[in-house]
PDB file of C-alpha atoms in Angstrom:
ATOM      1  CA  UNK A   1      -5.959  34.633  43.919  1.00  0.00           C
ATOM      2  CA  UNK A   2      -6.331  36.540  40.656  1.00  0.00           C
ATOM      3  CA  UNK A   3      -2.543  36.941  40.385  1.00  0.00           C
ATOM      4  CA  UNK A   4      -2.120  33.171  40.799  1.00  0.00           C
ATOM      5  CA  UNK A   5      -4.692  32.473  38.089  1.00  0.00           C
ATOM      6  CA  UNK A   6      -2.993  34.956  35.767  1.00  0.00           C
ATOM      7  CA  UNK A   7       0.377  33.282  36.265  1.00  0.00           C
ATOM      8  CA  UNK A   8      -1.173  29.862  35.523  1.00  0.00           C
ATOM      9  CA  UNK A   9      -2.716  31.141  32.300  1.00  0.00           C
ATOM     10  CA  UNK A  10       0.583  32.668  31.222  1.00  0.00           C
ATOM     11  CA  UNK A  11       2.462  29.462  32.015  1.00  0.00           C
ATOM     12  CA  UNK A  12      -0.104  27.428  30.072  1.00  0.00           C
ATOM     13  CA  UNK A  13       0.166  29.650  26.996  1.00  0.00           C
ATOM     14  CA  UNK A  14       3.965  29.558  27.196  1.00  0.00           C
ATOM     15  CA  UNK A  15       3.839  25.757  27.382  1.00  0.00           C
ATOM     16  CA  UNK A  16       1.652  25.576  24.269  1.00  0.00           C
ATOM     17  CA  UNK A  17       4.061  27.755  22.312  1.00  0.00           C
ATOM     18  CA  UNK A  18       7.020  25.680  23.543  1.00  0.00           C
ATOM     19  CA  UNK A  19       5.333  22.425  22.470  1.00  0.00           C
ATOM     20  CA  UNK A  20       4.544  23.928  19.054  1.00  0.00           C
ATOM     21  CA  UNK A  21       8.166  24.995  18.654  1.00  0.00           C
ATOM     22  CA  UNK A  22       9.359  21.454  19.463  1.00  0.00           C
ATOM     23  CA  UNK A  23       7.022  19.867  16.904  1.00  0.00           C
ATOM     24  CA  UNK A  24       8.010  22.347  14.204  1.00  0.00           C
ATOM     25  CA  UNK A  25      11.695  21.780  14.981  1.00  0.00           C
ATOM     26  CA  UNK A  26      11.255  18.010  14.713  1.00  0.00           C
ATOM     27  CA  UNK A  27       9.464  18.334  11.382  1.00  0.00           C
ATOM     28  CA  UNK A  28      12.118  20.704  10.055  1.00  0.00           C
ATOM     29  CA  UNK A  29      14.891  18.302  11.135  1.00  0.00           C
ATOM     30  CA  UNK A  30      13.228  15.401   9.340  1.00  0.00           C
ATOM     31  CA  UNK A  31      14.966  14.751   6.047  1.00  0.00           C
ATOM     32  CA  UNK A  32      12.763  14.941   2.919  1.00  0.00           C
ATOM     33  CA  UNK A  33      14.550  11.821   1.639  1.00  0.00           C
ATOM     34  CA  UNK A  34      14.234   8.404   3.283  1.00  0.00           C
ATOM     35  CA  UNK A  35      17.094   6.010   2.440  1.00  0.00           C
ATOM     36  CA  UNK A  36      16.957   2.232   2.722  1.00  0.00           C
ATOM     37  CA  UNK A  37      18.187  -1.211   1.715  1.00  0.00           C
ATOM     38  CA  UNK A  38      16.375  -4.372   0.634  1.00  0.00           C
ATOM     39  CA  UNK A  39      17.129  -7.999  -0.197  1.00  0.00           C
ATOM     40  CA  UNK A  40      15.240 -11.062  -1.357  1.00  0.00           C
ATOM     41  CA  UNK A  41      14.914 -13.331  -4.358  1.00  0.00           C
ATOM     42  CA  UNK A  42      13.704 -13.084  -7.938  1.00  0.00           C
ATOM     43  CA  UNK A  43      11.788 -15.693  -9.959  1.00  0.00           C
ATOM     44  CA  UNK A  44      11.410 -15.705 -13.776  1.00  0.00           C
ATOM     45  CA  UNK A  45       7.790 -15.575 -14.879  1.00  0.00           C
ATOM     46  CA  UNK A  46       6.527 -17.142 -18.124  1.00  0.00           C
ATOM     47  CA  UNK A  47       7.943 -19.728 -20.519  1.00  0.00           C
ATOM     48  CA  UNK A  48      10.404 -17.389 -22.247  1.00  0.00           C
ATOM     49  CA  UNK A  49      12.180 -16.167 -19.113  1.00  0.00           C
ATOM     50  CA  UNK A  50      11.868 -19.570 -17.427  1.00  0.00           C
ATOM     51  CA  UNK A  51      13.798 -21.307 -20.221  1.00  0.00           C
ATOM     52  CA  UNK A  52      16.633 -18.777 -20.220  1.00  0.00           C
ATOM     53  CA  UNK A  53      17.037 -17.873 -16.563  1.00  0.00           C
ATOM     54  CA  UNK A  54      16.730 -19.361 -13.104  1.00  0.00           C
ATOM     55  CA  UNK A  55      15.653 -18.191  -9.683  1.00  0.00           C
ATOM     56  CA  UNK A  56      18.245 -16.165  -7.783  1.00  0.00           C
ATOM     57  CA  UNK A  57      18.888 -13.736  -4.981  1.00  0.00           C
ATOM     58  CA  UNK A  58      18.908  -9.964  -5.153  1.00  0.00           C
ATOM     59  CA  UNK A  59      19.968  -6.889  -3.195  1.00  0.00           C
ATOM     60  CA  UNK A  60      19.157  -3.208  -3.682  1.00  0.00           C
ATOM     61  CA  UNK A  61      19.256   0.322  -2.321  1.00  0.00           C
ATOM     62  CA  UNK A  62      16.518   2.939  -2.476  1.00  0.00           C
ATOM     63  CA  UNK A  63      15.712   6.546  -1.814  1.00  0.00           C
ATOM     64  CA  UNK A  64      12.159   7.744  -1.215  1.00  0.00           C
ATOM     65  CA  UNK A  65      11.362  11.427  -1.655  1.00  0.00           C
ATOM     66  CA  UNK A  66       8.517  12.627   0.531  1.00  0.00           C
ATOM     67  CA  UNK A  67       5.832  14.852  -0.964  1.00  0.00           C
ATOM     68  CA  UNK A  68       3.661  17.483   0.829  1.00  0.00           C
ATOM     69  CA  UNK A  69       0.820  14.962   0.552  1.00  0.00           C
ATOM     70  CA  UNK A  70       1.499  12.255   3.159  1.00  0.00           C
ATOM     71  CA  UNK A  71       0.070   9.483   0.979  1.00  0.00           C
ATOM     72  CA  UNK A  72       2.283  10.242  -2.048  1.00  0.00           C
ATOM     73  CA  UNK A  73       6.033   9.694  -2.548  1.00  0.00           C
ATOM     74  CA  UNK A  74       8.551   9.092  -5.319  1.00  0.00           C
ATOM     75  CA  UNK A  75      10.992   6.198  -5.024  1.00  0.00           C
ATOM     76  CA  UNK A  76      14.257   5.681  -6.893  1.00  0.00           C
ATOM     77  CA  UNK A  77      15.979   2.325  -6.488  1.00  0.00           C
ATOM     78  CA  UNK A  78      18.901   0.377  -7.918  1.00  0.00           C
ATOM     79  CA  UNK A  79      19.498  -3.331  -7.602  1.00  0.00           C
ATOM     80  CA  UNK A  80      21.423  -6.443  -8.548  1.00  0.00           C
ATOM     81  CA  UNK A  81      19.742  -9.763  -9.309  1.00  0.00           C
ATOM     82  CA  UNK A  82      21.472 -13.112  -9.753  1.00  0.00           C
ATOM     83  CA  UNK A  83      19.506 -15.058 -12.355  1.00  0.00           C
ATOM     84  CA  UNK A  84      20.989 -18.479 -11.681  1.00  0.00           C
ATOM     85  CA  UNK A  85      23.124 -20.570 -14.018  1.00  0.00           C
ATOM     86  CA  UNK A  86      22.712 -23.015 -16.864  1.00  0.00           C
ATOM     87  CA  UNK A  87      24.766 -25.966 -18.148  1.00  0.00           C
ATOM     88  CA  UNK A  88      24.641 -27.023 -21.823  1.00  0.00           C
ATOM     89  CA  UNK A  89      26.360 -29.809 -23.768  1.00  0.00           C
ATOM     90  CA  UNK A  90      28.650 -28.618 -26.583  1.00  0.00           C
ATOM     91  CA  UNK A  91      28.970 -30.888 -29.630  1.00  0.00           C
ATOM     92  CA  UNK A  92      31.258 -30.903 -32.662  1.00  0.00           C
ATOM     93  CA  UNK A  93      30.207 -30.923 -36.318  1.00  0.00           C
ATOM     94  CA  UNK A  94      29.460 -34.657 -36.086  1.00  0.00           C
ATOM     95  CA  UNK A  95      27.192 -34.238 -33.079  1.00  0.00           C
ATOM     96  CA  UNK A  96      29.699 -35.723 -30.665  1.00  0.00           C
ATOM     97  CA  UNK A  97      29.755 -34.155 -27.210  1.00  0.00           C
ATOM     98  CA  UNK A  98      33.051 -32.390 -26.550  1.00  0.00           C
ATOM     99  CA  UNK A  99      32.275 -30.787 -23.206  1.00  0.00           C
ATOM    100  CA  UNK A 100      29.936 -28.593 -21.229  1.00  0.00           C
ATOM    101  CA  UNK A 101      29.293 -24.879 -21.407  1.00  0.00           C
ATOM    102  CA  UNK A 102      28.704 -23.165 -18.055  1.00  0.00           C
ATOM    103  CA  UNK A 103      26.574 -20.007 -18.233  1.00  0.00           C
ATOM    104  CA  UNK A 104      25.701 -17.527 -15.501  1.00  0.00           C
ATOM    105  CA  UNK A 105      23.420 -14.503 -15.713  1.00  0.00           C
ATOM    106  CA  UNK A 106      22.929 -11.353 -13.679  1.00  0.00           C
ATOM    107  CA  UNK A 107      20.802  -8.236 -13.997  1.00  0.00           C
ATOM    108  CA  UNK A 108      21.406  -4.665 -12.865  1.00  0.00           C
ATOM    109  CA  UNK A 109      18.417  -2.331 -12.677  1.00  0.00           C
ATOM    110  CA  UNK A 110      17.564   1.293 -11.987  1.00  0.00           C
ATOM    111  CA  UNK A 111      13.936   2.374 -11.642  1.00  0.00           C
ATOM    112  CA  UNK A 112      11.804   5.336 -10.602  1.00  0.00           C
ATOM    113  CA  UNK A 113       8.307   4.755  -9.210  1.00  0.00           C
ATOM    114  CA  UNK A 114       5.365   6.595  -7.706  1.00  0.00           C
ATOM    115  CA  UNK A 115       4.396   5.231  -4.277  1.00  0.00           C
ATOM    116  CA  UNK A 116       0.771   5.483  -3.096  1.00  0.00           C
ATOM    117  CA  UNK A 117      -0.380   4.935   0.482  1.00  0.00           C
ATOM    118  CA  UNK A 118      -3.849   4.853   2.034  1.00  0.00           C
ATOM    119  CA  UNK A 119      -4.755   8.440   3.023  1.00  0.00           C
ATOM    120  CA  UNK A 120      -5.367   8.893   6.733  1.00  0.00           C
ATOM    121  CA  UNK A 121      -4.762   5.234   7.657  1.00  0.00           C
ATOM    122  CA  UNK A 122      -3.431   4.969  11.254  1.00  0.00           C
ATOM    123  CA  UNK A 123      -2.896   1.213  11.640  1.00  0.00           C
ATOM    124  CA  UNK A 124       0.380  -0.323  12.853  1.00  0.00           C
ATOM    125  CA  UNK A 125       0.868  -2.122   9.523  1.00  0.00           C
ATOM    126  CA  UNK A 126       0.124  -0.060   6.439  1.00  0.00           C
ATOM    127  CA  UNK A 127      -0.227  -1.181   2.807  1.00  0.00           C
ATOM    128  CA  UNK A 128       1.172   0.640  -0.206  1.00  0.00           C
ATOM    129  CA  UNK A 129       1.392   0.261  -3.982  1.00  0.00           C
ATOM    130  CA  UNK A 130       3.957   1.448  -6.499  1.00  0.00           C
ATOM    131  CA  UNK A 131       4.407   1.661 -10.263  1.00  0.00           C
ATOM    132  CA  UNK A 132       7.027   3.116 -12.578  1.00  0.00           C
ATOM    133  CA  UNK A 133       9.633   2.488 -15.239  1.00  0.00           C
ATOM    134  CA  UNK A 134      13.296   1.631 -15.389  1.00  0.00           C
ATOM    135  CA  UNK A 135      16.382   0.479 -17.259  1.00  0.00           C
ATOM    136  CA  UNK A 136      17.701  -3.081 -17.092  1.00  0.00           C
ATOM    137  CA  UNK A 137      21.132  -4.471 -17.961  1.00  0.00           C
ATOM    138  CA  UNK A 138      21.268  -8.264 -18.331  1.00  0.00           C
ATOM    139  CA  UNK A 139      24.803  -9.666 -18.375  1.00  0.00           C
ATOM    140  CA  UNK A 140      25.437 -13.257 -19.508  1.00  0.00           C
ATOM    141  CA  UNK A 141      28.805 -14.941 -19.026  1.00  0.00           C
ATOM    142  CA  UNK A 142      29.783 -18.343 -20.442  1.00  0.00           C
ATOM    143  CA  UNK A 143      32.753 -20.655 -20.025  1.00  0.00           C
ATOM    144  CA  UNK A 144      33.331 -22.847 -23.098  1.00  0.00           C
ATOM    145  CA  UNK A 145      35.181 -26.194 -22.953  1.00  0.00           C
ATOM    146  CA  UNK A 146      38.568 -26.788 -24.567  1.00  0.00           C
ATOM    147  CA  UNK A 147      38.173 -27.370 -28.295  1.00  0.00           C
ATOM    148  CA  UNK A 148      40.721 -28.699 -30.838  1.00  0.00           C
ATOM    149  CA  UNK A 149      44.032 -26.927 -30.206  1.00  0.00           C
ATOM    150  CA  UNK A 150      42.771 -24.770 -27.346  1.00  0.00           C
ATOM    151  CA  UNK A 151      44.622 -25.658 -24.164  1.00  0.00           C
ATOM    152  CA  UNK A 152      42.247 -23.982 -21.733  1.00  0.00           C
ATOM    153  CA  UNK A 153      38.537 -23.203 -21.515  1.00  0.00           C
ATOM    154  CA  UNK A 154      37.478 -19.959 -23.157  1.00  0.00           C
ATOM    155  CA  UNK A 155      35.162 -17.390 -21.611  1.00  0.00           C
ATOM    156  CA  UNK A 156      32.808 -14.910 -23.229  1.00  0.00           C
ATOM    157  CA  UNK A 157      30.290 -12.361 -21.948  1.00  0.00           C
ATOM    158  CA  UNK A 158      27.518 -10.190 -23.362  1.00  0.00           C
ATOM    159  CA  UNK A 159      25.461  -7.340 -21.892  1.00  0.00           C
ATOM    160  CA  UNK A 160      21.971  -6.412 -23.106  1.00  0.00           C
ATOM    161  CA  UNK A 161      20.379  -3.119 -22.078  1.00  0.00           C
ATOM    162  CA  UNK A 162      16.660  -2.501 -22.353  1.00  0.00           C
ATOM    163  CA  UNK A 163      13.832  -0.567 -20.733  1.00  0.00           C
ATOM    164  CA  UNK A 164      10.605  -1.690 -19.119  1.00  0.00           C
ATOM    165  CA  UNK A 165       8.172  -1.110 -16.287  1.00  0.00           C
ATOM    166  CA  UNK A 166       7.666  -2.306 -12.745  1.00  0.00           C
ATOM    167  CA  UNK A 167       4.680  -2.452 -10.406  1.00  0.00           C
ATOM    168  CA  UNK A 168       4.024  -3.943  -7.011  1.00  0.00           C
ATOM    169  CA  UNK A 169       2.478  -3.833  -3.571  1.00  0.00           C
ATOM    170  CA  UNK A 170       3.734  -4.179  -0.041  1.00  0.00           C
ATOM    171  CA  UNK A 171       3.206  -3.555   3.654  1.00  0.00           C
ATOM    172  CA  UNK A 172       5.293  -1.541   6.123  1.00  0.00           C
ATOM    173  CA  UNK A 173       5.478  -0.956   9.860  1.00  0.00           C
ATOM    174  CA  UNK A 174       7.554   1.431  12.002  1.00  0.00           C
ATOM    175  CA  UNK A 175      10.386  -0.053  14.061  1.00  0.00           C
ATOM    176  CA  UNK A 176      11.934   2.596  16.330  1.00  0.00           C
ATOM    177  CA  UNK A 177      13.611   5.112  13.991  1.00  0.00           C
ATOM    178  CA  UNK A 178      13.178   2.983  10.866  1.00  0.00           C
ATOM    179  CA  UNK A 179      10.418   1.405   8.784  1.00  0.00           C
ATOM    180  CA  UNK A 180      10.416  -2.333   8.073  1.00  0.00           C
ATOM    181  CA  UNK A 181       8.751  -3.340   4.801  1.00  0.00           C
ATOM    182  CA  UNK A 182       8.044  -6.330   2.604  1.00  0.00           C
ATOM    183  CA  UNK A 183       6.915  -6.171  -1.010  1.00  0.00           C
ATOM    184  CA  UNK A 184       6.214  -8.167  -4.147  1.00  0.00           C
ATOM    185  CA  UNK A 185       6.983  -6.609  -7.516  1.00  0.00           C
ATOM    186  CA  UNK A 186       6.508  -7.423 -11.170  1.00  0.00           C
ATOM    187  CA  UNK A 187       9.121  -6.496 -13.791  1.00  0.00           C
ATOM    188  CA  UNK A 188       8.676  -6.633 -17.566  1.00  0.00           C
ATOM    189  CA  UNK A 189      11.199  -5.518 -20.161  1.00  0.00           C
ATOM    190  CA  UNK A 190      12.521  -6.276 -23.632  1.00  0.00           C
ATOM    191  CA  UNK A 191      10.741  -7.212 -26.834  1.00  0.00           C
ATOM    192  CA  UNK A 192      10.202 -10.899 -25.940  1.00  0.00           C
ATOM    193  CA  UNK A 193       9.247  -9.705 -23.233  1.00  0.00           C
ATOM    194  CA  UNK A 194      11.105 -10.915 -20.153  1.00  0.00           C
ATOM    195  CA  UNK A 195       9.168 -11.052 -16.885  1.00  0.00           C
ATOM    196  CA  UNK A 196      10.380 -11.453 -13.310  1.00  0.00           C
ATOM    197  CA  UNK A 197       8.724 -11.425  -9.892  1.00  0.00           C
ATOM    198  CA  UNK A 198      11.071 -10.086  -7.161  1.00  0.00           C
ATOM    199  CA  UNK A 199      10.126 -10.490  -3.491  1.00  0.00           C
ATOM    200  CA  UNK A 200      11.932  -8.202  -1.047  1.00  0.00           C
ATOM    201  CA  UNK A 201      12.183  -7.353   2.625  1.00  0.00           C
ATOM    202  CA  UNK A 202      13.921  -4.159   3.625  1.00  0.00           C
ATOM    203  CA  UNK A 203      14.495  -1.355   6.050  1.00  0.00           C
ATOM    204  CA  UNK A 204      14.463   2.380   5.459  1.00  0.00           C
ATOM    205  CA  UNK A 205      14.884   5.421   7.674  1.00  0.00           C
ATOM    206  CA  UNK A 206      11.819   7.368   8.795  1.00  0.00           C
TER     207      UNK A 206
END
């Protein structure tokens, strides 16, 4: 009887060590960087941005670096936003309309943010907040109508680079080996300043 009890104890201890080894192996195999994609739309906020730009779609990629503290992470993301188009009437020196100018705008961005989660929260859907800074490149392209001796419309483009900040909040939930999230962000940049409100849904690896 005592030999049987001894074998059971030994088997139990061995099982505990084996389970610990599996957990540690899984944690070691987990990448410290979580990669993902996101897509949504962006809306200009305020009179200044609303007069110049329109609502448009956006796509982006991100990388989230995990910290030793489970509620803290650093995110780096890059994105493209279509800012809609505008049509304007072009007139000559006498004020006579000679055609229309077609303008389209787009913005490229790169930002780094600190991500904060609720410590110890074990719900299926978890909230988070983020804030940081970034660089923004706004590219405007215009097609001008034929004027005087010009036989074809002329095109021109201009790129403006500036810096600003971003902040937002979202919710996330695990889906198998990935995390599904949705978030609303606020972007402000430039001297005017320009303000946009992007809304995204995305998926990133655990």
